XYZ file of C-alpha atoms in Angstrom:
737
model
C 102.658 64.718 104.205
C 100.469 66.956 106.327
C 96.746 66.743 105.421
C 95.404 69.979 103.997
C 92.349 70.003 106.222
C 92.494 71.381 109.746
C 93.669 68.676 112.096
C 92.413 67.686 115.488
C 94.449 68.772 118.505
C 95.809 65.261 118.943
C 98.389 64.300 116.324
C 97.922 61.374 114.009
C 100.689 58.825 113.702
C 101.324 59.728 110.081
C 101.753 63.392 110.953
C 104.301 62.551 113.604
C 106.288 60.211 111.361
C 106.405 62.410 108.267
C 106.587 65.863 109.802
C 107.117 66.272 113.535
C 109.700 63.566 114.188
C 112.046 64.594 111.346
C 112.045 68.239 112.419
C 112.659 67.320 116.039
C 115.612 65.205 114.928
C 117.061 67.967 112.806
C 116.527 70.565 115.532
C 118.443 68.505 118.064
C 121.510 68.212 115.868
C 124.150 70.923 115.873
C 123.928 73.498 113.091
C 124.684 71.923 109.731
C 125.965 74.855 107.787
C 128.210 76.807 110.071
C 130.275 76.356 113.196
C 128.825 79.223 115.191
C 130.485 78.616 118.529
C 133.907 80.255 118.624
C 136.736 78.374 120.255
C 137.424 79.160 123.873
C 140.407 81.337 124.623
C 143.628 79.777 125.749
C 145.859 81.332 128.381
C 149.338 79.894 128.891
C 149.610 79.719 132.687
C 152.856 80.261 134.569
C 154.682 81.363 131.463
C 156.525 84.413 130.285
C 155.968 86.256 127.046
C 158.121 85.437 124.071
C 160.197 88.251 122.710
C 162.148 87.645 119.510
C 165.522 89.245 118.960
C 165.298 89.880 115.230
C 169.027 90.401 114.944
C 170.031 87.049 116.407
C 166.696 85.208 116.284
C 167.094 84.173 119.924
C 164.339 83.703 122.483
C 164.564 85.810 125.594
C 162.387 86.984 128.416
C 160.188 89.979 127.723
C 161.548 93.436 128.349
C 159.855 96.782 128.108
C 158.355 97.637 124.730
C 158.914 101.293 125.398
C 162.266 102.259 126.841
C 160.894 105.606 127.866
C 158.205 104.042 130.035
C 158.482 104.551 133.756
C 159.867 101.892 136.069
C 156.424 100.676 137.077
C 155.624 99.896 133.464
C 158.904 98.019 132.989
C 158.284 96.005 136.118
C 154.704 95.351 135.059
C 155.738 93.929 131.701
C 157.904 91.229 133.263
C 155.499 90.172 135.997
C 152.834 87.500 135.604
C 149.333 88.642 136.553
C 145.906 87.216 136.977
C 143.337 88.076 134.312
C 141.523 90.523 136.589
C 143.902 93.339 137.449
C 144.818 94.122 141.032
C 142.753 96.766 142.704
C 139.654 96.155 140.570
C 136.517 97.001 142.486
C 134.019 96.140 139.774
C 134.678 92.508 138.937
C 131.508 92.033 136.953
C 132.779 94.177 134.082
C 133.997 92.125 131.107
C 137.376 93.030 129.734
C 137.449 94.342 126.179
C 138.207 91.788 123.527
C 139.666 92.772 120.164
C 138.225 91.504 116.921
C 139.645 91.010 113.471
C 142.224 93.029 111.665
C 142.944 90.648 108.839
C 140.797 88.553 106.580
C 137.431 88.033 108.225
C 135.375 89.311 111.144
C 135.416 85.985 112.940
C 139.198 86.071 112.889
C 138.847 88.092 116.087
C 139.236 84.847 118.018
C 142.870 84.289 117.076
C 143.716 87.814 118.236
C 141.611 87.271 121.348
C 143.758 84.236 122.098
C 146.880 86.390 121.949
C 145.303 89.121 124.045
C 144.208 86.544 126.593
C 147.806 85.516 127.083
C 149.059 89.069 127.107
C 146.635 90.103 129.818
C 148.415 87.640 132.082
C 151.805 89.213 131.507
C 151.398 92.380 133.505
C 150.372 93.075 137.085
C 150.178 96.821 137.702
C 150.428 97.930 141.294
C 147.672 100.005 142.769
C 148.513 103.662 143.062
C 146.404 106.116 144.990
C 147.232 108.906 142.559
C 145.672 107.014 139.714
C 142.837 105.492 141.679
C 140.338 108.128 140.670
C 140.997 107.968 136.959
C 138.229 105.520 136.233
C 135.917 105.835 139.201
C 135.144 109.469 138.397
C 134.041 108.792 134.846
C 130.524 107.909 135.897
C 128.453 110.748 137.204
C 127.152 108.288 139.784
C 129.260 106.082 142.062
C 130.036 102.670 140.575
C 127.883 100.070 142.256
C 129.096 96.632 143.190
C 126.760 94.087 141.672
C 125.891 90.888 143.440
C 126.062 89.159 140.063
C 129.529 88.115 139.013
C 128.334 86.566 135.785
C 130.121 88.921 133.406
C 133.468 88.478 135.134
C 133.083 84.724 135.471
C 132.168 84.418 131.831
C 135.226 86.420 130.846
C 137.504 84.352 133.086
C 136.095 81.140 131.705
C 136.930 82.266 128.184
C 140.412 83.345 129.184
C 141.323 80.239 131.196
C 140.129 77.547 128.801
C 142.411 75.911 126.283
C 141.076 76.572 122.839
C 138.489 74.068 121.598
C 137.549 74.276 117.933
C 134.344 72.230 117.918
C 131.465 72.344 120.350
C 128.092 70.806 119.545
C 126.485 72.005 122.779
C 125.857 75.543 121.531
C 122.320 76.378 122.576
C 122.922 76.544 126.379
C 125.802 78.956 125.786
C 123.740 81.082 123.465
C 120.914 81.213 125.981
C 123.371 82.173 128.708
C 124.674 85.016 126.571
C 121.128 86.170 125.824
C 120.425 86.214 129.565
C 123.577 88.250 130.204
C 122.503 90.748 127.554
C 119.033 91.003 129.045
C 120.335 91.625 132.560
C 122.942 94.092 131.310
C 120.293 95.968 129.360
C 118.056 96.233 132.418
C 120.952 97.447 134.577
C 121.968 100.016 131.941
C 118.418 101.329 131.518
C 118.171 101.655 135.289
C 121.279 103.836 135.451
C 122.291 105.329 132.117
C 124.893 107.562 133.764
C 127.045 104.562 134.697
C 129.673 104.136 132.003
C 130.494 100.602 133.119
C 126.935 99.453 132.547
C 126.890 100.940 129.061
C 130.168 99.221 128.226
C 129.041 95.914 129.648
C 125.896 95.881 127.510
C 127.800 96.899 124.378
C 130.486 94.252 124.904
C 127.978 91.438 125.391
C 126.080 92.518 122.277
C 129.320 92.537 120.301
C 130.254 89.149 121.679
C 126.970 87.760 120.417
C 127.460 89.412 117.037
C 130.882 87.906 116.373
C 129.830 84.534 117.780
C 126.513 83.804 116.117
C 126.348 85.976 112.979
C 122.622 86.585 113.246
C 122.554 89.287 110.607
C 123.544 92.070 112.962
C 120.450 92.147 115.180
C 122.238 93.802 118.093
C 124.700 95.978 116.197
C 122.719 99.206 116.367
C 122.113 98.817 120.091
C 125.795 98.071 120.667
C 126.820 101.158 118.701
C 124.455 103.330 120.712
C 125.744 101.946 124.008
C 129.379 102.466 122.995
C 128.617 106.008 121.838
C 126.903 106.798 125.124
C 129.908 105.453 127.046
C 132.194 107.576 124.866
C 130.109 110.686 125.530
C 130.281 110.111 129.283
C 134.039 109.555 129.099
C 134.622 112.646 126.940
C 132.701 114.703 129.464
C 134.910 113.344 132.235
C 138.035 114.073 130.200
C 136.930 117.664 129.646
C 136.455 118.178 133.366
C 139.844 116.644 134.153
C 141.594 118.902 131.650
C 139.917 121.943 133.168
C 141.216 120.864 136.573
C 144.718 120.241 135.258
C 144.506 116.471 135.864
C 146.386 114.037 133.586
C 144.076 111.965 131.382
C 146.664 109.288 130.574
C 147.258 108.138 134.165
C 145.945 104.632 134.793
C 144.779 103.231 138.100
C 148.143 101.451 138.385
C 150.005 104.714 138.051
C 151.296 104.076 134.522
C 151.207 106.618 131.714
C 151.446 104.250 128.752
C 148.086 104.182 126.984
C 149.048 101.526 124.379
C 149.682 98.972 127.120
C 146.220 99.549 128.503
C 144.754 97.346 125.771
C 145.358 94.532 128.283
C 143.838 96.287 131.291
C 140.405 95.770 132.739
C 138.129 98.740 132.096
C 138.336 99.762 135.740
C 142.125 99.991 135.495
C 142.321 102.216 132.428
C 143.123 105.876 132.262
C 140.533 108.119 130.649
C 142.581 108.174 127.424
C 142.997 104.398 127.563
C 139.276 103.924 128.063
C 138.471 106.186 125.117
C 140.857 104.232 122.901
C 139.277 100.946 123.942
C 135.773 102.277 123.276
C 136.597 103.824 119.910
C 138.364 100.618 118.853
C 135.545 98.355 119.982
C 133.013 100.598 118.314
C 135.034 100.425 115.121
C 134.858 96.651 115.238
C 131.078 96.749 115.461
C 131.051 98.998 112.396
C 133.395 96.485 110.743
C 131.001 93.617 111.447
C 128.125 95.735 110.144
C 129.949 96.358 106.829
C 130.204 100.074 107.642
C 133.905 100.172 106.922
C 134.215 103.938 106.463
C 132.649 104.477 109.869
C 135.008 101.852 111.272
C 138.002 103.768 109.929
C 136.685 106.985 111.488
C 136.259 105.308 114.863
C 139.747 103.786 114.828
C 141.143 107.171 113.812
C 139.590 108.846 116.882
C 141.622 106.454 119.025
C 144.800 106.916 117.008
C 144.498 110.687 117.399
C 144.674 110.130 121.156
C 147.702 107.829 120.877
C 149.144 106.602 117.589
C 150.840 103.657 119.309
C 147.539 101.980 120.193
C 148.310 99.149 117.791
C 144.958 97.395 118.090
C 143.301 100.425 116.471
C 146.098 100.938 113.940
C 145.995 97.343 112.722
C 142.199 97.320 112.662
C 142.157 100.482 110.577
C 144.584 98.857 108.180
C 142.289 95.868 107.685
C 139.296 98.104 107.052
C 141.316 100.054 104.490
C 142.077 96.830 102.636
C 138.363 96.133 102.317
C 137.809 99.688 101.084
C 140.509 99.198 98.458
C 142.723 101.892 100.020
C 145.882 99.831 99.872
C 148.358 102.666 100.447
C 146.594 103.629 103.669
C 146.412 99.994 104.730
C 150.085 99.433 104.000
C 151.064 102.486 106.024
C 149.095 101.325 109.065
C 150.189 97.707 108.899
C 153.831 98.663 108.441
C 153.519 100.845 111.517
C 152.239 97.854 113.506
C 155.029 95.583 112.236
C 157.688 98.175 113.086
C 156.279 99.086 116.494
C 155.127 95.728 117.868
C 158.450 94.787 119.413
C 157.035 91.755 121.202
C 155.285 90.529 118.024
C 151.874 89.872 119.467
C 150.017 91.530 116.577
C 151.187 89.010 113.992
C 148.021 89.372 111.938
C 149.616 92.550 110.592
C 151.834 90.318 108.451
C 148.776 88.630 106.944
C 147.227 91.988 106.141
C 150.454 93.314 104.668
C 150.716 90.278 102.407
C 147.267 91.107 101.034
C 148.345 94.657 100.314
C 151.505 93.468 98.555
C 149.566 91.016 96.422
C 147.050 93.705 95.465
C 149.377 96.706 94.890
C 152.988 96.069 95.786
C 154.053 99.502 94.583
C 152.288 101.260 97.487
C 154.655 99.631 99.999
C 158.172 101.127 100.062
C 160.768 98.425 99.224
C 157.988 95.911 98.598
C 158.166 92.475 100.208
C 161.814 92.469 101.295
C 161.664 94.262 104.676
C 158.723 92.163 105.863
C 160.256 88.884 104.697
C 163.484 89.674 106.536
C 161.522 90.190 109.734
C 159.405 87.088 109.143
C 162.347 84.744 108.593
C 163.972 85.771 111.859
C 160.691 85.714 113.732
C 159.860 82.212 112.503
C 163.325 80.998 113.447
C 162.892 82.420 116.929
C 159.503 80.805 117.417
C 160.681 77.444 116.099
C 163.614 77.482 118.501
C 161.085 77.575 121.315
C 158.650 74.845 120.261
C 160.339 72.153 122.359
C 159.152 73.696 125.612
C 157.038 71.430 127.797
C 154.167 73.801 128.532
C 151.247 72.549 126.362
C 149.496 75.913 126.455
C 152.574 77.683 125.172
C 152.846 75.081 122.437
C 149.357 76.003 121.272
C 150.226 79.673 121.173
C 153.420 79.020 119.227
C 151.732 76.596 116.837
C 149.072 79.110 115.905
C 151.614 81.907 115.456
C 153.752 79.691 113.218
C 150.651 78.665 111.285
C 149.963 82.293 110.354
C 153.570 83.301 109.676
C 154.402 80.277 107.510
C 151.238 80.953 105.546
C 152.451 84.476 104.772
C 155.714 82.944 103.538
C 153.687 80.590 101.329
C 151.906 83.596 99.818
C 155.246 85.299 99.197
C 156.757 82.366 97.333
C 153.551 81.437 95.526
C 152.872 84.965 94.294
C 156.221 86.766 94.242
C 159.157 84.379 93.756
C 157.083 81.641 92.019
C 159.286 79.122 93.811
C 156.726 76.312 94.097
C 158.925 74.065 96.241
C 159.540 76.790 98.810
C 155.893 77.784 98.721
C 154.744 74.206 99.328
C 157.273 73.754 102.137
C 155.849 76.730 104.009
C 152.256 75.688 103.337
C 152.964 72.239 104.793
C 154.668 73.766 107.836
C 151.797 76.191 108.297
C 149.206 73.435 108.338
C 151.354 71.056 110.344
C 151.365 73.633 113.139
C 147.696 74.460 112.683
C 146.394 70.902 112.737
C 148.556 70.033 115.754
C 146.200 72.063 117.951
C 142.889 71.426 116.171
C 140.477 68.775 117.375
C 140.583 65.749 115.036
C 138.028 65.774 112.249
C 134.948 63.824 113.304
C 134.149 61.966 110.116
C 131.433 59.897 111.770
C 129.577 62.959 113.039
C 129.782 64.726 109.687
C 128.482 61.620 107.909
C 125.631 61.441 110.388
C 124.683 65.037 109.680
C 124.597 64.390 105.962
C 122.515 61.268 106.398
C 120.059 63.132 108.633
C 119.524 65.835 105.999
C 118.875 63.229 103.331
C 116.546 61.226 105.585
C 114.523 64.144 106.922
C 114.095 66.122 103.731
C 112.478 63.548 101.466
C 110.208 64.259 98.505
C 107.045 64.357 100.613
C 108.447 66.520 103.385
C 107.116 69.913 102.262
C 103.381 70.567 102.656
C 101.527 72.314 99.848
C 100.832 76.047 100.010
C 103.227 76.810 102.841
C 105.802 79.575 103.052
C 106.044 83.182 101.923
C 105.323 84.254 98.367
C 108.113 86.839 98.473
C 111.117 86.642 96.176
C 113.104 89.285 98.071
C 115.963 87.038 99.278
C 118.431 85.617 96.773
C 120.407 82.779 98.337
C 123.897 81.999 97.041
C 125.300 78.617 98.039
C 128.289 76.500 97.088
C 131.575 75.062 98.297
C 134.031 77.552 99.785
C 136.174 79.399 97.224
C 133.732 78.582 94.429
C 133.498 82.091 92.959
C 130.435 83.172 94.910
C 131.841 86.642 95.646
C 132.119 87.353 91.932
C 128.496 86.326 91.407
C 127.327 88.437 94.342
C 129.214 91.497 93.052
C 127.550 91.063 89.656
C 124.139 90.987 91.317
C 125.016 93.862 93.639
C 125.894 96.042 90.653
C 122.227 95.980 89.658
C 120.510 99.065 91.123
C 117.664 97.001 92.567
C 119.826 94.334 94.231
C 122.014 94.657 97.325
C 124.670 92.161 98.370
C 124.606 91.649 102.134
C 127.591 89.295 102.304
C 128.110 86.335 104.588
C 126.500 87.669 107.777
C 123.294 85.795 107.017
C 120.059 86.967 108.619
C 118.421 83.668 107.679
C 121.213 81.563 109.118
C 121.187 83.622 112.296
C 117.504 82.798 112.702
C 117.856 79.097 111.888
C 117.505 77.847 115.453
C 114.488 80.071 116.033
C 112.979 78.851 112.764
C 113.443 75.198 113.681
C 112.152 75.615 117.215
C 109.108 77.607 116.155
C 108.177 75.056 113.506
C 108.567 72.169 115.935
C 106.475 73.805 118.661
C 103.715 74.798 116.252
C 103.668 71.429 114.494
C 103.121 69.567 117.743
C 99.797 71.395 118.099
C 98.615 69.803 114.858
C 96.985 72.975 113.490
C 97.960 73.297 109.835
C 96.503 76.786 109.516
C 98.536 77.999 112.456
C 101.672 76.339 111.087
C 101.297 78.174 107.777
C 100.877 81.447 109.640
C 103.984 80.855 111.771
C 106.106 79.951 108.736
C 104.931 83.064 106.901
C 105.721 85.232 109.939
C 109.209 83.722 110.216
C 109.844 84.459 106.556
C 108.556 88.012 106.912
C 110.833 88.611 109.903
C 113.871 87.536 107.871
C 113.080 89.842 104.943
C 112.186 92.686 107.301
C 115.531 92.455 109.073
C 117.384 92.248 105.759
C 115.779 95.536 104.769
C 116.492 97.142 108.134
C 120.124 96.061 107.943
C 120.432 97.646 104.503
C 118.882 100.906 105.728
C 121.376 101.123 108.566
C 124.386 100.376 106.371
C 123.153 102.685 103.620
C 122.668 105.553 106.063
C 126.234 105.121 107.317
C 127.945 104.761 103.942
C 129.845 107.595 102.313
C 127.864 109.448 99.667
C 130.532 111.780 98.371
C 130.616 113.141 94.832
C 132.566 110.153 93.547
C 129.906 107.764 94.782
C 126.827 109.862 93.975
C 126.252 108.154 90.671
C 126.100 104.658 92.115
C 124.210 105.574 95.282
C 120.454 105.682 95.418
C 117.917 106.271 98.125
C 115.520 103.938 96.382
C 114.955 100.831 98.459
C 116.214 97.711 96.669
C 113.805 94.917 95.833
C 116.254 92.029 96.297
C 118.887 91.166 98.899
C 121.505 88.463 98.496
C 122.411 86.040 101.288
C 125.852 84.553 100.640
C 126.240 82.041 103.457
C 127.731 79.365 101.228
C 127.271 76.447 103.588
C 123.526 76.997 103.509
C 123.575 74.201 100.949
C 122.839 72.034 103.978
C 119.806 74.218 104.767
C 118.054 74.315 101.398
C 115.199 72.315 102.927
C 114.396 75.107 105.360
C 115.027 77.828 102.769
C 112.492 76.195 100.465
C 109.980 75.856 103.282
C 110.083 79.563 104.197
C 110.797 80.981 100.741
C 109.467 78.622 98.048
C 109.618 81.467 95.486
C 113.094 82.753 96.354
C 115.952 82.280 93.913
C 118.658 79.846 95.086
C 121.863 80.185 93.062
C 124.459 77.444 93.365
C 127.958 78.383 92.181
C 129.851 75.309 90.977
C 133.542 75.418 90.101
C 135.959 72.916 88.588
C 136.420 70.343 91.398
C 140.200 70.448 91.694
C 140.340 74.233 91.283
C 137.860 74.796 94.102
C 139.455 72.137 96.317
C 142.945 73.558 95.802
C 141.708 77.084 96.462
C 140.004 75.923 99.667
C 143.161 74.101 100.739
C 145.619 76.939 100.196
C 143.535 79.655 101.847
C 143.674 80.289 105.553
C 140.146 80.584 106.949
C 139.089 81.997 110.313
C 139.075 79.389 113.118
C 136.100 77.043 113.084
C 134.676 74.283 110.926
C 136.754 75.295 107.900
C 139.948 74.386 109.759
C 139.558 70.961 108.183
C 140.138 72.283 104.672
C 143.812 72.305 105.705
C 144.057 68.501 105.725
C 143.703 66.279 102.653
C 141.430 63.596 104.084
C 138.990 65.887 105.853
C 138.903 68.277 102.880
C 138.031 65.427 100.538
C 135.305 64.262 102.924
C 133.850 67.783 103.082
C 133.792 67.986 99.319
C 132.123 64.581 98.982
C 129.418 65.675 101.438
C 128.853 68.892 99.494
C 128.456 67.054 96.195
C 126.151 64.480 97.744
C 123.814 67.019 99.330
C 123.590 69.087 96.118
C 122.651 65.938 94.224
C 120.071 65.188 96.931
C 118.334 68.542 96.465
C 118.277 68.070 92.703
C 116.566 64.723 93.277
C 113.943 65.698 95.875
C 113.415 69.293 94.652
C 114.152 69.057 90.913
C 114.814 72.442 89.367
C 114.648 74.263 92.708
C 118.346 75.128 92.713
C 119.683 77.178 89.804
C 123.229 76.108 88.958
C 125.845 78.602 87.739
C 129.177 77.265 86.532
C 131.986 79.575 87.580
C 133.859 78.859 84.350
C 130.826 79.959 82.321
C 130.635 83.177 84.342
C 134.301 83.939 83.679
C 134.317 82.937 80.013
C 131.045 84.662 79.099
C 130.416 87.362 81.664
C 127.995 89.461 79.549
C 125.892 86.469 78.573
C 125.787 84.797 82.003
C 125.207 88.114 83.778
C 122.133 88.746 81.622
C 120.835 85.262 82.377
C 121.422 85.737 86.108
C 119.449 88.989 86.100
C 116.728 87.284 84.053
C 116.486 84.615 86.761
C 115.696 87.379 89.285
C 112.874 88.574 86.990
C 114.268 92.112 87.092
C 114.983 94.249 84.062
C 118.518 94.298 82.702
C 120.773 97.241 83.582
C 124.093 97.903 81.837
C 125.785 98.897 85.111
C 125.938 95.207 85.985
C 128.914 94.721 83.664
C 130.867 97.398 85.545
C 130.593 95.542 88.845
C 134.341 95.745 89.545
C 134.232 99.556 89.453
C 131.623 99.801 92.148
C 133.136 101.107 95.352
C 131.044 99.091 97.765
C 133.345 97.286 100.169
C 133.708 93.535 99.847
C 134.462 91.733 103.102
C 135.537 88.214 102.141
C 138.744 86.327 101.459
C 138.240 87.467 97.839
C 138.352 91.155 98.782
C 141.404 92.021 96.674
C 140.567 89.651 93.832
C 137.038 90.825 93.066
C 138.277 94.397 92.523
C 140.291 93.163 89.538
C 137.164 92.314 87.582
C 137.229 89.206 85.415
C 140.467 87.249 85.395
C 141.187 83.668 84.378
C 144.374 83.019 86.326
C 142.435 80.999 88.880
C 141.367 78.440 86.291
C 143.505 75.274 86.382
C 145.621 76.956 89.076
C 145.867 73.653 90.936
C 148.034 72.219 88.164
C 150.975 74.331 89.364
C 151.079 71.960 92.336
C 149.708 68.895 90.589
C 152.462 66.559 91.791
C 152.067 67.686 95.384
C 148.299 67.245 95.172
C 148.281 63.676 93.840
C 147.294 62.172 97.233
C 144.399 64.628 97.451
C 143.326 63.915 93.889
C 143.231 60.226 94.732
C 141.018 60.892 97.760
C 138.605 62.965 95.672
C 138.332 60.031 93.277
C 135.744 60.129 90.504
C 134.503 63.505 91.693
C 137.512 65.246 90.161
C 135.112 65.644 87.260
C 131.637 67.195 87.312
C 129.447 67.482 84.256
C 126.972 69.808 85.980
C 125.729 72.474 83.581
C 124.560 76.029 84.145
C 120.774 75.939 84.470
C 119.999 79.645 84.191
C 117.105 80.625 81.938
C 118.053 81.199 78.305
C 117.367 84.601 76.793
């Protein structure tokens, strides 16, 4: 361990072996807890869009989505195009990229994949009449930049075949930081240039959805988008005064919904406004400001109600807000209007609505299932094509659609055989395009954690004395959302969800500790660690202030809303169980709650749920899922051995069976006074943005216990792989009261 006295500038051998070397090793490895690098975007080259004839389930070449569109639009929709539209004079402007409309913010990547392909489907011809529609938006002439970085970065994303795992993350993150810095400088130099405002906002949003750093750049992105909107609204007002059309694109088209695939420089003024309002809504979505997100999407829809990106996104936000009728209306509109079936996430969202409140959807499941069956048949008839890029696109579409069919049969018809058939088909398609699970690498990561964080790793008297953060860890689908909602119902505790400030700072934390440790000054190291901890808690508070200021405070919510600053903030990045060593170093007094659920229940729940693309892809395969669970159990046991009593265990079954008793013990563990509002957690209107969104609003229910037994015969191979760990005698270790 590090000597307590001040050390000489030159390191001793013991210091290097016990402190510096282990941290350097752990800093070099890829992040343990979360796959932060999104997969690259695929673009099927030299291919035509797939259009499904729902009457005959035949595949045919794409035709116009809108029969009333002019001839240029019809021609455009059947012509292959390069990613950058013809006639673009400002190639350094990144194209807009949509984000999630279904179950999770990071799900934006699957939609981005679809958009990337769709952008290649149209090649609008330059038209002098429309040429001024974008160029006049800025009050100053658009300047050609010598730097093509933004465009090249966008093209690289759009041309690459999707890769799910990438351990070389830091260079890409640094590159993105550099792009943001340069964009910020260019924007500050010329704030009247709408393109520069958009470019900065888009790069900030890209960082937000990629690295989940607790929303550091969200406020700046929102301000940049709003400024771009103000400039564009001013331009629109002037055009209307002059009798100029505001829906005329640079290519001469007058179809705003199609402009979702256009470069910013190609859009009409109305198309640009829709893109900006939609992108701004997605930043609000990521920031957990779901009411503001709905408002932003609505501004776009008021311009053109066929802008399906905004309609579907509003539907997803409404699900999180518990407004299922509104969500169903929007998602049904997308399903009915998306004739080329590129917005297939609408089916996933609609399934959530039907599971939550089927009665709000006219005719229930039947109309959607009829469409789905024909759509799946059409896609499957096309899977034998030779183009590998098209195969990826089809596989991922079939993955999502079969999973909706699984939900239908599992929840509605209770036909377990049909449900299992669709689940197998869903994952067969999914895993066909996912990089193979790297068992050796994952084992190496686990071994590194156990080797580095030994009993003598942590120096005495280091870290912050604050107890502000409450960390919730556990295996995915363990019941953590229920525990967080219980805590959040306490007036002095706020649940911040899965966008972890701490996890977003993890690389900075590691690097700072390594650099300071090499100097050998223990006093300086303690100061740096304390400053890192303070920065995390500070940003947690700032994030709450921003969200709180942008949350509805109508009469219905007055009773539960308070301007009093909370004293605790939860951090529910579950896979931080790999990072307990660093949590303990920065926050030795912070509460760490581990939610443990019946092994087969949690494994089955993880298996049947469709997660956003990334490291959790491997929960869709028996062998890799079992390996992930083994690693989780092993690392939890490791912390109990080297930091006995540091983690407080909460059995999910105890929470469900004795909510009043366990809730009181949980609050006692925070050292806050009990408040009766905690037991009414399910009535609180705060939005919940997780896969458990619809479930947690039901309050306490026991249907999830032993749910795996409905498929026990199908799960026998998985049970065998889990082995002795199908049982766990871990007990709740909350304080008794």
